[in-house]
Amino acid sequence: GVFAHLEMLEAQAHEAAVKQEETEQQEEKIARLKARVEELRVQRDELQAKVDLQEKLQLGKEGVVSNPAQASTRDVLGWKIKSLKSMLHIFYLTGISGKLTKRGVCFCISTAYEGTYMDSYHLDLLIKPQVEIHRHSVPVFIPLEQLAKKYLQTDIRRFLSVLSDHLNAYVGRRYQADQLQEHFSDQIEGTLQRNSLCNLLVFNYKVSSKSKTFLFNVRLRYGDLCCSLPTEVIVSSTSDAPTSLAELAAAHSELFRRVALHKAFCCKPGLQHPEP
Amino acid sequence: MDETVAEYIRRTVLKIPRHEIKTVLQKWGFLSEAQLQTVNFHQTKEKVSQEVVQLCEENLADIKQAAALDIIYNHTYPNKRMWSVYQMNKTGEETDFFDLTDFKKKIKRRLRSALKNVTISFREYEDNAIWIRVAWGTPYTRPNQYKTSYVVYHSQTPYVFISVSVFKSNLPLLCQALVVASSYHDIREMELRSHSLDSLKDIVFKRYSQNFQTYYPRPLQERNVAPEIVDARIVEENKREKERIQRLNQEAFGDGPQPKLEFAQYKLETMFKSDPKMDVLNKKEPFRCLVKFSSPHLLESLRSLAPAGIADAPLSPLLTCIPQKARNYFKIREKKGLFPGSFVSP
């Protein structure tokens, strides 16, 4: 009946209440124990610190003064390490840095062009019985063996300097060719013919005159591998171009000899604008 | 369109995995985008290849275009072929102004002057790689498009990568043409072979990871770190040994991925060193033996030997010198001299 049902509900409620009280007690107990653990830990740390201090005092002869003195030596050491690291970083930024190894030296040549750092190349040198290259990461088309034969034994500074010039000039030429292909592809007709060293570039580019577009062919030859500007420039127009363009061709030829390729294409008037 | 050309194009298309056929055809550029739209690339390859041939018929494809498609196929899937590396030498010190047009002309001239019946195709890629495909004929027969040699050359480098199908009889002619066209004096085959063309390039162009000591803090590379067991009650007994192995491994292999080689072969011609009392061999002849290590990725597996506990660290320099010496075929002979030992012949 109803009363039986009510009794049953009452019993259930009672059970639930008991259970809840149990869990609450349990949780309280755990919280208390945790707090106790914390307390004990703090105590332990304090005691440990006291022990350490005692030991230090016994080692140090100045008594209580030893502590601040030790702190400052640590600071000094930290500062020395920091300044050394900065020094090494500066050396790295200059372009040629080195580190002594077990059997010799390992040099790092970092290249840059127009204010941007480019690739870094490494040379692992042995110094005994004579100076020789053990390993390296210099690209295979850079004439490393030739330079080593000439300078490595006699003047290592010169060797590094010349090698650095080669590498810097190479990344500079490569950068110009890449920029040209990336940003001025609309002005170039066909493909840009280049090679690994980027010391010969041949391509056709558009020139407009009297609202007609003509093609100029340019052949850039970089005779000096330590230089990122060409030594020889030949700009020629196609056969159907008017003779008035010959002057423009000569002007462009002069321009390419003096100015980096991507800059020449970017800022020079007369390249795409009609000439009167 | 020539029957042989049609068949050749059909067979080339069949080699391509079905889901990549469209991409390769787009790279080829011979069929227009509109034409490609008309092909259902989800049907069987047989049907796809037939439809492609049909379109090529409309465009009047000739052997040149078919050869171009073949180069593109091989450039997209270079690891299907076995590549050998050849090294050229020159004595002069003049700067090389490599002119691509000139190079191509010289190759064609040299090959055609010796053998009229050849199909020669070139294709240049962004990384200065020049691919050359030569299909060989005989003085009396047309070039056999299935008898091809592929050459990959990077200008102004002394290395040439050659893959030959079937016969090697035309190899000397090919090598000669390359030497003349690239302004070198002679050429020899290196002891370096693999299916992975890029890995061969990495090895000879020194593009693989070498561990150079520098002060410059290299950017930390993400490495697979197993979740650290933070429980202080667990102590690693051989932590030092693990670190030692790690350090030696890093010195030997560097940090980055290794070039992919499939095998290293060591031919031993050394004397069998046994107890004289055992008298194993009556004759004092070198013990001939061939040891070959094979793996889908040999150098990575060598790198994992010591950390896995299978081998002692440091590994034998005979194994770790492979990328630096740029060879995976070695001959080990007896060292002639006071101290019997073994040395690696060049």
Coordinates of C-alpha atoms in Angstrom, one line a residue:
Chain A
G1 CA 0.0 0.0 0.0
V2 CA 0.9 3.6 0.2
F3 CA 2.5 3.4 3.6
A4 CA 4.7 0.5 2.5
H5 CA 5.8 2.6 -0.4
L6 CA 6.5 5.6 1.8
E7 CA 8.5 3.4 4.2
M8 CA 10.6 2.1 1.3
L9 CA 11.3 5.6 0.1
E10 CA 12.2 6.7 3.6
A11 CA 14.7 3.8 3.9
Q12 CA 16.3 4.7 0.6
A13 CA 16.7 8.3 1.6
H14 CA 18.3 7.2 4.9
E15 CA 20.7 5.0 3.1
A16 CA 21.7 7.7 0.6
A17 CA 22.2 10.1 3.5
V18 CA 24.5 7.7 5.3
K19 CA 26.5 7.1 2.2
Q20 CA 26.9 10.7 1.5
E21 CA 28.1 11.4 5.0
E22 CA 30.6 8.6 4.6
T23 CA 32.1 10.0 1.4
E24 CA 32.2 13.5 3.0
Q25 CA 34.1 12.1 5.9
Q26 CA 36.4 10.3 3.6
E27 CA 37.1 13.4 1.6
E28 CA 37.7 15.5 4.8
K29 CA 40.2 12.9 5.9
I30 CA 42.1 13.0 2.7
A31 CA 42.2 16.7 2.7
R32 CA 43.5 16.7 6.2
L33 CA 46.2 14.2 5.3
K34 CA 47.2 16.2 2.3
A35 CA 47.6 19.3 4.3
R36 CA 49.7 17.3 6.8
V37 CA 51.9 16.1 4.0
E38 CA 52.4 19.7 2.8
E39 CA 53.3 20.8 6.3
L40 CA 55.8 18.0 6.7
R41 CA 57.4 18.8 3.3
V42 CA 57.8 22.5 4.2
Q43 CA 59.3 21.4 7.5
R44 CA 61.7 19.1 5.7
D45 CA 62.8 21.8 3.3
E46 CA 63.4 24.2 6.1
L47 CA 65.5 21.7 7.9
Q48 CA 67.4 20.8 4.7
A49 CA 68.1 24.4 4.2
K50 CA 69.4 24.7 7.7
V51 CA 71.7 21.7 7.2
D52 CA 73.0 23.1 3.9
L53 CA 73.7 26.4 5.6
Q54 CA 75.5 24.7 8.4
E55 CA 77.7 22.8 5.9
K56 CA 78.5 26.0 3.9
L57 CA 79.3 27.9 7.0
Q58 CA 81.7 25.1 8.1
L59 CA 83.4 25.1 4.7
G60 CA 83.6 28.9 4.3
K61 CA 86.1 30.7 6.5
E62 CA 84.3 34.0 6.6
G63 CA 81.4 32.8 8.5
V64 CA 78.1 34.4 7.5
V65 CA 79.7 36.7 5.0
S66 CA 80.5 33.7 2.7
N67 CA 77.0 33.5 1.4
P68 CA 76.7 36.8 -0.4
A69 CA 80.2 36.5 -1.7
Q70 CA 79.4 33.1 -3.3
A71 CA 76.3 34.5 -4.8
S72 CA 78.3 37.2 -6.6
T73 CA 80.9 34.8 -8.0
R74 CA 78.0 32.9 -9.5
D75 CA 76.7 36.1 -11.0
V76 CA 80.1 37.0 -12.4
L77 CA 80.4 33.5 -13.9
G78 CA 77.0 33.8 -15.5
W79 CA 77.9 37.2 -16.9
K80 CA 81.2 35.9 -18.3
I81 CA 79.4 33.0 -20.0
K82 CA 76.8 35.3 -21.5
S83 CA 79.4 37.7 -22.9
L84 CA 81.3 34.8 -24.4
K85 CA 78.2 33.5 -26.1
S86 CA 77.5 36.9 -27.5
M87 CA 81.1 37.1 -28.7
L88 CA 80.8 33.8 -30.5
H89 CA 77.6 34.9 -32.0
I90 CA 79.2 38.1 -33.3
F91 CA 82.0 36.0 -34.8
Y92 CA 79.4 33.9 -36.5
L93 CA 77.6 37.0 -37.8
T94 CA 80.9 38.3 -39.3
G95 CA 80.8 35.4 -41.7
I96 CA 83.7 33.2 -40.7
S97 CA 83.8 31.5 -37.4
G98 CA 85.6 28.5 -36.1
K99 CA 85.8 25.9 -33.4
L100 CA 88.7 23.8 -32.3
T101 CA 88.1 20.1 -32.7
K102 CA 90.0 17.1 -31.5
R103 CA 92.1 16.9 -34.6
G104 CA 91.9 20.4 -36.0
V105 CA 89.4 23.1 -36.6
C106 CA 85.9 23.3 -37.9
F107 CA 85.1 26.5 -39.8
C108 CA 81.7 27.9 -40.6
I109 CA 81.3 30.3 -43.4
S110 CA 78.0 32.1 -43.4
T111 CA 77.0 34.0 -46.4
A112 CA 74.9 37.1 -46.8
Y113 CA 73.5 39.2 -49.6
E114 CA 71.9 42.6 -49.3
G115 CA 71.6 42.4 -45.6
T116 CA 70.0 39.0 -45.5
Y117 CA 71.8 36.0 -44.1
M118 CA 71.9 33.1 -46.5
D119 CA 73.2 29.6 -46.3
S120 CA 76.1 28.5 -44.1
Y121 CA 78.8 26.1 -45.2
H122 CA 81.2 24.1 -43.1
L123 CA 84.8 23.0 -43.4
D124 CA 86.3 20.4 -41.1
L125 CA 90.1 20.7 -41.2
L126 CA 92.8 18.5 -39.9
I127 CA 96.0 20.1 -38.9
K128 CA 98.3 17.1 -38.6
P129 CA 100.4 16.0 -40.4
Q130 CA 99.5 18.9 -42.6
V131 CA 96.5 21.1 -43.1
E132 CA 93.9 19.2 -45.1
I133 CA 90.2 19.2 -45.5
H134 CA 88.6 16.3 -43.8
R135 CA 84.9 16.9 -44.5
H136 CA 82.9 19.8 -45.9
S137 CA 79.5 20.9 -47.0
V138 CA 80.7 23.3 -49.8
P139 CA 78.7 22.8 -53.0
V140 CA 80.5 20.7 -55.5
F141 CA 80.6 23.3 -58.2
I142 CA 82.6 25.8 -56.1
P143 CA 86.3 25.2 -57.1
L144 CA 87.3 24.2 -53.5
E145 CA 90.1 21.8 -54.5
Q146 CA 91.7 24.5 -56.7
L147 CA 91.6 27.0 -53.8
A148 CA 92.9 24.5 -51.4
K149 CA 95.8 23.6 -53.6
K150 CA 96.7 27.3 -53.9
Y151 CA 96.3 28.6 -50.4
L152 CA 95.5 26.0 -47.8
Q153 CA 99.0 25.1 -46.9
T154 CA 100.6 28.5 -47.1
D155 CA 98.0 31.1 -46.1
I156 CA 94.9 29.7 -44.4
R157 CA 93.5 33.1 -43.8
R158 CA 93.6 33.9 -47.5
F159 CA 92.1 30.5 -48.3
L160 CA 89.1 31.2 -46.0
S161 CA 88.8 34.8 -47.3
V162 CA 88.8 33.7 -50.9
L163 CA 86.5 30.8 -50.3
S164 CA 84.1 33.1 -48.5
D165 CA 84.2 35.5 -51.4
H166 CA 83.3 32.7 -53.8
L167 CA 80.5 31.5 -51.6
N168 CA 79.1 35.0 -51.0
A169 CA 79.2 35.9 -54.6
Y170 CA 77.5 32.6 -55.6
V171 CA 74.6 33.1 -53.2
G172 CA 74.3 36.7 -54.5
R173 CA 74.1 35.6 -58.1
R174 CA 71.7 32.8 -57.3
Y175 CA 69.5 35.3 -55.3
Q176 CA 69.4 37.6 -58.3
A177 CA 68.4 34.9 -60.7
D178 CA 65.8 33.5 -58.3
Q179 CA 64.3 36.9 -57.7
L180 CA 64.1 37.5 -61.5
Q181 CA 62.2 34.2 -62.0
E182 CA 60.0 34.8 -59.1
H183 CA 59.0 38.5 -59.4
F184 CA 59.6 39.4 -63.0
S185 CA 58.4 36.3 -64.9
D186 CA 55.8 38.4 -66.7
Q187 CA 58.6 40.5 -68.3
I188 CA 60.6 37.4 -69.4
E189 CA 59.7 35.5 -72.5
G190 CA 60.4 31.8 -72.4
T191 CA 62.7 30.3 -69.8
L192 CA 65.7 31.8 -68.0
Q193 CA 68.7 29.7 -69.0
R194 CA 71.1 29.4 -66.0
N195 CA 73.6 27.0 -64.6
S196 CA 74.7 25.7 -61.2
L197 CA 77.2 28.5 -60.5
C198 CA 74.8 31.1 -61.9
N199 CA 77.7 32.5 -63.9
L200 CA 76.0 32.5 -67.2
L201 CA 72.4 33.7 -67.6
V202 CA 70.6 34.0 -71.0
F203 CA 67.1 35.1 -71.5
N204 CA 64.7 37.2 -73.5
Y205 CA 62.7 40.0 -72.0
K206 CA 60.0 42.4 -73.3
V207 CA 60.6 45.9 -74.2
S208 CA 57.9 48.2 -75.4
S209 CA 58.5 51.0 -77.9
K210 CA 55.8 53.1 -79.6
S211 CA 53.1 50.8 -78.1
K212 CA 54.7 47.7 -79.7
T213 CA 56.4 45.0 -77.8
F214 CA 59.8 43.8 -78.8
L215 CA 62.1 41.2 -77.4
F216 CA 65.6 41.8 -76.2
N217 CA 68.0 38.9 -75.7
V218 CA 70.5 39.3 -72.9
R219 CA 73.6 37.3 -72.2
L220 CA 75.1 37.9 -68.8
R221 CA 78.5 36.4 -68.2
Y222 CA 80.0 36.5 -64.7
G223 CA 83.7 36.1 -65.3
D224 CA 84.8 36.8 -61.8
L225 CA 83.5 34.1 -59.5
C226 CA 84.0 36.4 -56.5
C227 CA 81.8 39.0 -57.9
S228 CA 78.0 39.1 -58.1
L229 CA 77.9 41.5 -61.0
P230 CA 78.5 40.4 -64.5
T231 CA 81.8 41.1 -66.3
E232 CA 80.3 40.9 -69.8
V233 CA 76.8 41.8 -70.9
I234 CA 75.5 41.5 -74.4
V235 CA 72.0 42.9 -75.1
S236 CA 70.7 42.4 -78.6
S237 CA 67.4 43.0 -80.2
T238 CA 65.6 40.8 -82.6
S239 CA 66.0 41.4 -86.2
D240 CA 62.6 43.1 -86.7
A241 CA 63.3 45.8 -84.1
P242 CA 63.8 49.4 -85.2
T243 CA 67.3 50.8 -85.0
S244 CA 66.2 53.3 -82.4
L245 CA 66.1 50.5 -79.9
A246 CA 69.9 50.0 -80.4
E247 CA 70.5 52.9 -78.1
L248 CA 68.2 51.4 -75.5
A249 CA 70.0 48.1 -75.8
A250 CA 73.3 49.8 -75.1
A251 CA 71.8 51.6 -72.1
H252 CA 70.4 48.4 -70.7
S253 CA 73.7 46.7 -71.2
E254 CA 75.4 49.3 -69.2
L255 CA 72.7 49.1 -66.5
F256 CA 73.1 45.3 -66.1
R257 CA 76.8 45.7 -65.7
R258 CA 76.4 48.1 -62.8
V259 CA 73.3 47.2 -61.0
A260 CA 72.1 43.9 -59.6
L261 CA 69.7 42.1 -61.9
H262 CA 66.5 42.2 -59.8
K263 CA 67.1 45.9 -58.9
A264 CA 67.6 46.7 -62.6
F265 CA 64.3 45.1 -63.5
C266 CA 62.5 46.7 -60.7
C267 CA 63.4 50.3 -60.7
K268 CA 64.7 51.1 -64.1
P269 CA 62.5 53.2 -66.4
G270 CA 62.8 52.5 -70.0
L271 CA 62.4 48.8 -69.6
Q272 CA 58.7 48.6 -70.1
H273 CA 57.9 52.2 -70.9
P274 CA 57.7 53.4 -74.4
E275 CA 60.6 55.5 -75.5
P276 CA 59.8 58.6 -77.5
Chain B
M1 CA 50.3 8.9 -85.9
D2 CA 52.9 6.2 -86.0
E3 CA 51.7 2.8 -84.6
T4 CA 54.9 2.4 -82.5
V5 CA 54.5 5.9 -81.1
A6 CA 50.9 5.2 -80.1
E7 CA 51.8 1.9 -78.5
Y8 CA 54.7 3.5 -76.7
I9 CA 52.5 6.2 -75.2
R10 CA 49.9 3.7 -74.2
R11 CA 52.5 1.6 -72.4
T12 CA 54.0 4.6 -70.7
V13 CA 50.6 5.7 -69.4
L14 CA 49.9 2.1 -68.2
K15 CA 53.0 2.3 -65.9
I16 CA 51.6 5.3 -64.0
P17 CA 49.5 4.7 -60.9
R18 CA 45.9 5.4 -61.9
H19 CA 45.3 8.3 -59.5
E20 CA 48.4 10.1 -60.7
I21 CA 47.9 9.8 -64.5
K22 CA 46.1 13.1 -64.8
T23 CA 48.9 14.9 -62.9
V24 CA 51.6 13.4 -65.1
L25 CA 49.7 14.3 -68.2
Q26 CA 49.3 17.8 -67.0
K27 CA 53.1 18.1 -66.4
W28 CA 53.5 16.9 -70.0
G29 CA 51.4 19.7 -71.3
F30 CA 50.8 18.1 -74.7
L31 CA 47.1 17.5 -74.1
S32 CA 45.0 20.6 -73.3
E33 CA 43.1 20.9 -70.1
A34 CA 39.9 20.7 -72.1
Q35 CA 41.0 17.4 -73.6
L36 CA 42.0 16.0 -70.2
Q37 CA 38.5 16.9 -68.9
T38 CA 37.0 14.5 -71.4
V39 CA 38.9 11.5 -70.0
N40 CA 37.3 9.6 -67.2
F41 CA 40.3 8.8 -65.0
H42 CA 38.3 6.5 -62.7
Q43 CA 37.9 3.7 -65.2
T44 CA 40.4 0.9 -65.7
K45 CA 43.9 1.9 -66.7
E46 CA 43.4 0.0 -69.9
K47 CA 40.5 2.2 -70.9
V48 CA 42.3 5.4 -69.7
S49 CA 45.4 4.6 -71.7
Q50 CA 43.3 4.0 -74.8
E51 CA 41.5 7.3 -74.5
V52 CA 44.8 9.1 -73.9
V53 CA 46.2 7.6 -77.1
Q54 CA 43.1 8.7 -78.9
L55 CA 43.6 12.3 -77.9
C56 CA 47.3 12.1 -78.8
E57 CA 46.2 10.9 -82.3
E58 CA 44.0 14.0 -82.6
N59 CA 47.0 16.2 -81.6
L60 CA 49.3 14.3 -84.0
A61 CA 51.8 13.3 -81.4
D62 CA 55.2 12.2 -82.7
I63 CA 58.2 10.4 -81.2
K64 CA 59.5 13.7 -79.6
Q65 CA 56.4 14.1 -77.5
A66 CA 56.4 10.5 -76.6
A67 CA 60.0 10.7 -75.5
A68 CA 59.2 13.8 -73.4
L69 CA 56.4 11.9 -71.7
D70 CA 58.8 9.1 -70.9
I71 CA 61.3 11.5 -69.4
I72 CA 58.6 13.0 -67.2
Y73 CA 57.5 9.6 -66.1
N74 CA 61.1 8.7 -65.1
H75 CA 61.6 12.0 -63.4
T76 CA 58.4 11.5 -61.4
Y77 CA 59.2 7.9 -60.4
P78 CA 63.1 7.8 -60.5
N79 CA 63.3 5.1 -57.8
K80 CA 62.0 2.5 -60.2
R81 CA 65.4 2.5 -61.9
M82 CA 68.9 1.6 -60.6
W83 CA 71.2 4.5 -60.9
S84 CA 75.0 4.5 -61.1
V85 CA 77.3 7.5 -60.4
Y86 CA 80.1 8.4 -62.7
Q87 CA 82.8 10.9 -61.9
M88 CA 84.6 13.1 -64.5
N89 CA 88.0 14.6 -64.2
K90 CA 89.5 17.7 -65.7
T91 CA 93.0 19.1 -65.4
G92 CA 92.4 22.7 -66.5
E93 CA 91.6 25.5 -64.0
E94 CA 89.6 27.8 -66.2
T95 CA 86.2 28.8 -65.1
D96 CA 83.4 26.8 -66.6
F97 CA 80.7 29.0 -68.2
F98 CA 78.3 26.2 -68.8
D99 CA 76.0 27.1 -71.7
L100 CA 73.0 24.8 -71.9
T101 CA 72.4 25.3 -75.6
D102 CA 76.0 24.5 -76.3
F103 CA 75.9 21.4 -74.2
K104 CA 72.8 20.0 -75.9
K105 CA 74.3 20.7 -79.3
K106 CA 77.5 18.9 -78.5
I107 CA 75.8 15.9 -77.1
K108 CA 73.6 15.5 -80.1
R109 CA 76.5 16.0 -82.5
R110 CA 78.7 13.5 -80.7
L111 CA 76.1 10.8 -80.5
R112 CA 74.7 11.3 -84.0
S113 CA 78.2 11.3 -85.6
A114 CA 78.8 7.8 -84.2
L115 CA 75.3 6.4 -84.5
K116 CA 72.7 8.0 -86.8
N117 CA 69.8 6.1 -85.4
V118 CA 69.3 7.6 -81.9
T119 CA 66.4 9.5 -80.3
I120 CA 67.8 12.2 -78.0
S121 CA 65.6 14.2 -75.7
F122 CA 66.4 16.8 -73.0
R123 CA 64.5 18.3 -70.2
E124 CA 65.7 20.8 -67.6
Y125 CA 64.4 21.2 -64.1
E126 CA 64.4 23.9 -61.5
D127 CA 67.3 22.5 -59.5
N128 CA 69.7 22.8 -62.5
A129 CA 69.2 19.1 -63.2
I130 CA 69.4 18.2 -66.9
W131 CA 67.7 15.0 -67.9
I132 CA 68.9 13.3 -71.1
R133 CA 67.0 10.4 -72.6
V134 CA 68.7 8.4 -75.4
A135 CA 66.9 5.6 -77.3
W136 CA 69.4 3.5 -79.2
G137 CA 69.1 2.0 -82.6
T138 CA 71.7 0.3 -84.8
P139 CA 73.3 1.5 -88.0
Y140 CA 70.5 -0.4 -89.8
T141 CA 67.5 -0.2 -87.5
R142 CA 65.4 2.6 -86.1
P143 CA 65.9 3.6 -82.5
N144 CA 64.3 1.1 -80.2
Q145 CA 62.3 3.2 -77.7
Y146 CA 62.4 0.5 -75.1
K147 CA 66.2 0.3 -75.2
T148 CA 66.9 3.6 -73.4
S149 CA 69.6 5.2 -71.3
Y150 CA 68.8 8.1 -68.9
V151 CA 71.4 10.6 -67.8
V152 CA 71.0 13.2 -65.1
Y153 CA 73.6 15.9 -65.0
H154 CA 73.9 19.0 -62.9
S155 CA 76.0 21.6 -64.7
Q156 CA 79.5 22.5 -63.5
T157 CA 79.7 19.4 -61.4
P158 CA 81.9 16.4 -62.0
Y159 CA 79.2 13.8 -61.3
V160 CA 76.8 12.2 -63.8
F161 CA 74.0 9.8 -62.9
I162 CA 73.3 7.2 -65.4
S163 CA 70.6 4.5 -65.6
V164 CA 70.7 2.0 -68.3
S165 CA 68.1 -0.4 -69.4
V166 CA 69.1 -3.8 -70.8
F167 CA 72.3 -3.4 -72.7
K168 CA 75.4 -1.6 -71.7
S169 CA 77.1 -1.7 -75.1
N170 CA 76.4 2.0 -75.8
L171 CA 77.6 3.2 -72.5
P172 CA 81.2 4.1 -73.7
L173 CA 79.7 6.3 -76.5
L174 CA 77.4 8.0 -74.1
C175 CA 80.2 8.6 -71.6
Q176 CA 82.4 10.1 -74.3
A177 CA 79.7 12.4 -75.4
L178 CA 79.1 13.6 -71.9
V179 CA 82.8 14.3 -71.3
V180 CA 83.2 16.3 -74.4
A181 CA 80.0 18.3 -74.0
S182 CA 80.8 19.2 -70.4
S183 CA 84.4 20.2 -71.0
Y184 CA 86.0 17.4 -68.9
H185 CA 88.8 15.0 -69.8
D186 CA 87.8 11.6 -68.7
I187 CA 85.1 9.7 -66.8
R188 CA 85.0 6.6 -64.6
E189 CA 82.3 4.7 -62.9
M190 CA 82.2 5.2 -59.1
E191 CA 81.4 2.3 -56.7
L192 CA 78.1 3.9 -55.8
R193 CA 74.7 2.5 -56.9
S194 CA 71.2 2.9 -55.6
H195 CA 67.6 3.1 -56.6
S196 CA 67.2 6.4 -54.9
L197 CA 68.5 9.1 -57.2
D198 CA 68.1 11.9 -54.7
S199 CA 70.1 10.0 -52.1
L200 CA 72.9 9.5 -54.6
K201 CA 72.8 13.3 -55.3
D202 CA 72.8 14.0 -51.5
I203 CA 75.9 11.9 -51.1
V204 CA 78.1 13.3 -53.8
F205 CA 76.9 16.8 -53.5
K206 CA 77.4 16.6 -49.8
R207 CA 73.8 17.6 -49.0
Y208 CA 73.3 14.9 -46.3
S209 CA 73.5 15.8 -42.6
Q210 CA 77.1 15.8 -41.4
N211 CA 77.7 16.6 -37.8
F212 CA 79.9 19.7 -37.9
Q213 CA 81.0 21.1 -34.6
T214 CA 80.1 24.8 -34.3
Y215 CA 79.4 27.3 -31.6
Y216 CA 76.4 28.5 -33.4
P217 CA 73.4 27.1 -31.6
R218 CA 71.5 25.1 -34.2
P219 CA 67.7 25.3 -34.0
L220 CA 66.5 22.5 -31.8
Q221 CA 65.0 19.8 -33.9
E222 CA 61.8 18.1 -32.9
R223 CA 62.6 14.5 -32.0
N224 CA 60.3 11.7 -31.1
V225 CA 60.6 11.8 -27.4
A226 CA 58.9 9.0 -25.5
P227 CA 56.9 10.4 -22.6
E228 CA 59.3 10.7 -19.7
I229 CA 58.6 8.6 -16.7
V230 CA 58.4 11.2 -14.0
D231 CA 58.2 8.8 -11.1
A232 CA 61.4 9.4 -9.1
R233 CA 61.4 5.9 -7.8
I234 CA 62.4 4.5 -11.2
V235 CA 66.1 4.7 -11.8
E236 CA 67.6 4.0 -15.2
E237 CA 70.6 1.8 -14.6
N238 CA 72.4 2.2 -17.9
K239 CA 71.6 5.8 -18.5
R240 CA 75.2 6.7 -19.0
E241 CA 75.7 3.9 -21.5
K242 CA 72.6 5.1 -23.4
E243 CA 73.9 8.6 -23.5
R244 CA 77.3 7.4 -24.7
I245 CA 75.7 5.5 -27.5
Q246 CA 73.6 8.5 -28.4
R247 CA 76.6 10.7 -28.6
L248 CA 78.7 8.3 -30.7
N249 CA 75.8 7.8 -33.0
Q250 CA 75.4 11.5 -33.5
E251 CA 79.0 11.9 -34.2
A252 CA 78.9 9.2 -36.8
F253 CA 75.6 10.0 -38.5
G254 CA 74.7 13.5 -37.7
D255 CA 71.2 14.6 -36.7
G256 CA 69.2 14.6 -39.9
P257 CA 67.9 11.9 -42.2
Q258 CA 70.3 9.7 -44.0
P259 CA 70.6 9.2 -47.7
K260 CA 68.7 6.1 -48.8
L261 CA 70.9 3.2 -50.0
E262 CA 69.7 -0.4 -50.4
F263 CA 72.9 -2.2 -49.8
A264 CA 76.6 -2.1 -49.1
Q265 CA 78.8 -4.8 -50.4
Y266 CA 82.2 -5.8 -49.0
K267 CA 84.5 -8.1 -50.9
L268 CA 87.0 -9.6 -48.6
E269 CA 90.3 -10.8 -49.9
T270 CA 92.0 -11.3 -46.6
M271 CA 93.9 -14.1 -45.1
F272 CA 92.0 -16.4 -42.8
K273 CA 93.5 -15.7 -39.4
S274 CA 93.3 -18.9 -37.5
D275 CA 95.3 -20.7 -34.8
P276 CA 98.3 -22.2 -36.7
K277 CA 97.7 -25.5 -35.0
M278 CA 94.2 -25.7 -36.5
D279 CA 95.7 -25.7 -40.0
V280 CA 92.4 -24.9 -41.7
L281 CA 93.9 -23.9 -45.0
N282 CA 96.8 -25.8 -46.4
K283 CA 97.5 -23.2 -49.0
K284 CA 98.3 -19.6 -48.0
E285 CA 95.6 -18.1 -50.1
P286 CA 93.4 -15.2 -49.3
F287 CA 90.0 -16.2 -48.0
R288 CA 87.5 -14.9 -50.5
C289 CA 84.3 -13.8 -49.1
L290 CA 81.5 -11.4 -50.0
V291 CA 79.5 -9.7 -47.3
K292 CA 76.4 -7.8 -48.4
F293 CA 74.2 -5.8 -46.1
S294 CA 70.7 -5.2 -47.6
S295 CA 67.9 -3.1 -46.2
P296 CA 65.1 -0.9 -47.5
H297 CA 67.1 2.0 -45.9
L298 CA 70.6 0.8 -45.0
L299 CA 72.0 3.9 -43.3
E300 CA 69.0 4.4 -41.1
S301 CA 69.1 0.8 -40.0
L302 CA 72.8 1.1 -39.2
R303 CA 72.1 4.2 -37.2
S304 CA 69.5 2.3 -35.1
L305 CA 71.8 -0.8 -34.4
A306 CA 73.6 0.6 -31.4
P307 CA 70.6 2.1 -29.6
A308 CA 68.7 -1.1 -30.2
G309 CA 71.4 -3.0 -28.5
I310 CA 72.2 -5.2 -31.5
A311 CA 75.7 -3.8 -32.1
D312 CA 78.3 -2.1 -30.0
A313 CA 79.0 1.6 -30.4
P314 CA 81.0 2.9 -32.1
L315 CA 80.2 1.1 -35.3
S316 CA 82.9 -0.1 -37.5
P317 CA 84.2 2.8 -39.7
L318 CA 83.7 0.5 -42.6
L319 CA 80.0 1.0 -42.1
T320 CA 79.9 4.7 -41.1
C321 CA 82.2 5.9 -43.8
I322 CA 79.8 5.1 -46.6
P323 CA 78.4 8.6 -47.3
Q324 CA 81.7 10.3 -46.8
K325 CA 83.6 7.9 -49.1
A326 CA 80.7 8.0 -51.5
R327 CA 80.7 4.3 -52.2
N328 CA 78.8 1.2 -51.3
Y329 CA 81.1 -1.3 -52.9
F330 CA 84.3 -2.0 -51.0
K331 CA 87.2 -4.3 -51.5
I332 CA 89.1 -5.2 -48.3
R333 CA 92.6 -6.6 -48.9
E334 CA 95.4 -7.5 -46.7
K335 CA 97.7 -4.7 -45.7
K336 CA 101.1 -5.4 -47.1
G337 CA 103.7 -4.4 -44.6
L338 CA 105.0 -5.0 -41.2
F339 CA 101.6 -5.3 -39.5
P340 CA 99.1 -7.6 -40.9
G341 CA 95.8 -6.0 -40.9
S342 CA 93.3 -4.9 -43.5
F343 CA 92.8 -1.8 -45.4
V344 CA 90.2 -0.5 -47.8
S345 CA 91.3 -0.1 -51.3
P346 CA 90.3 3.0 -53.2

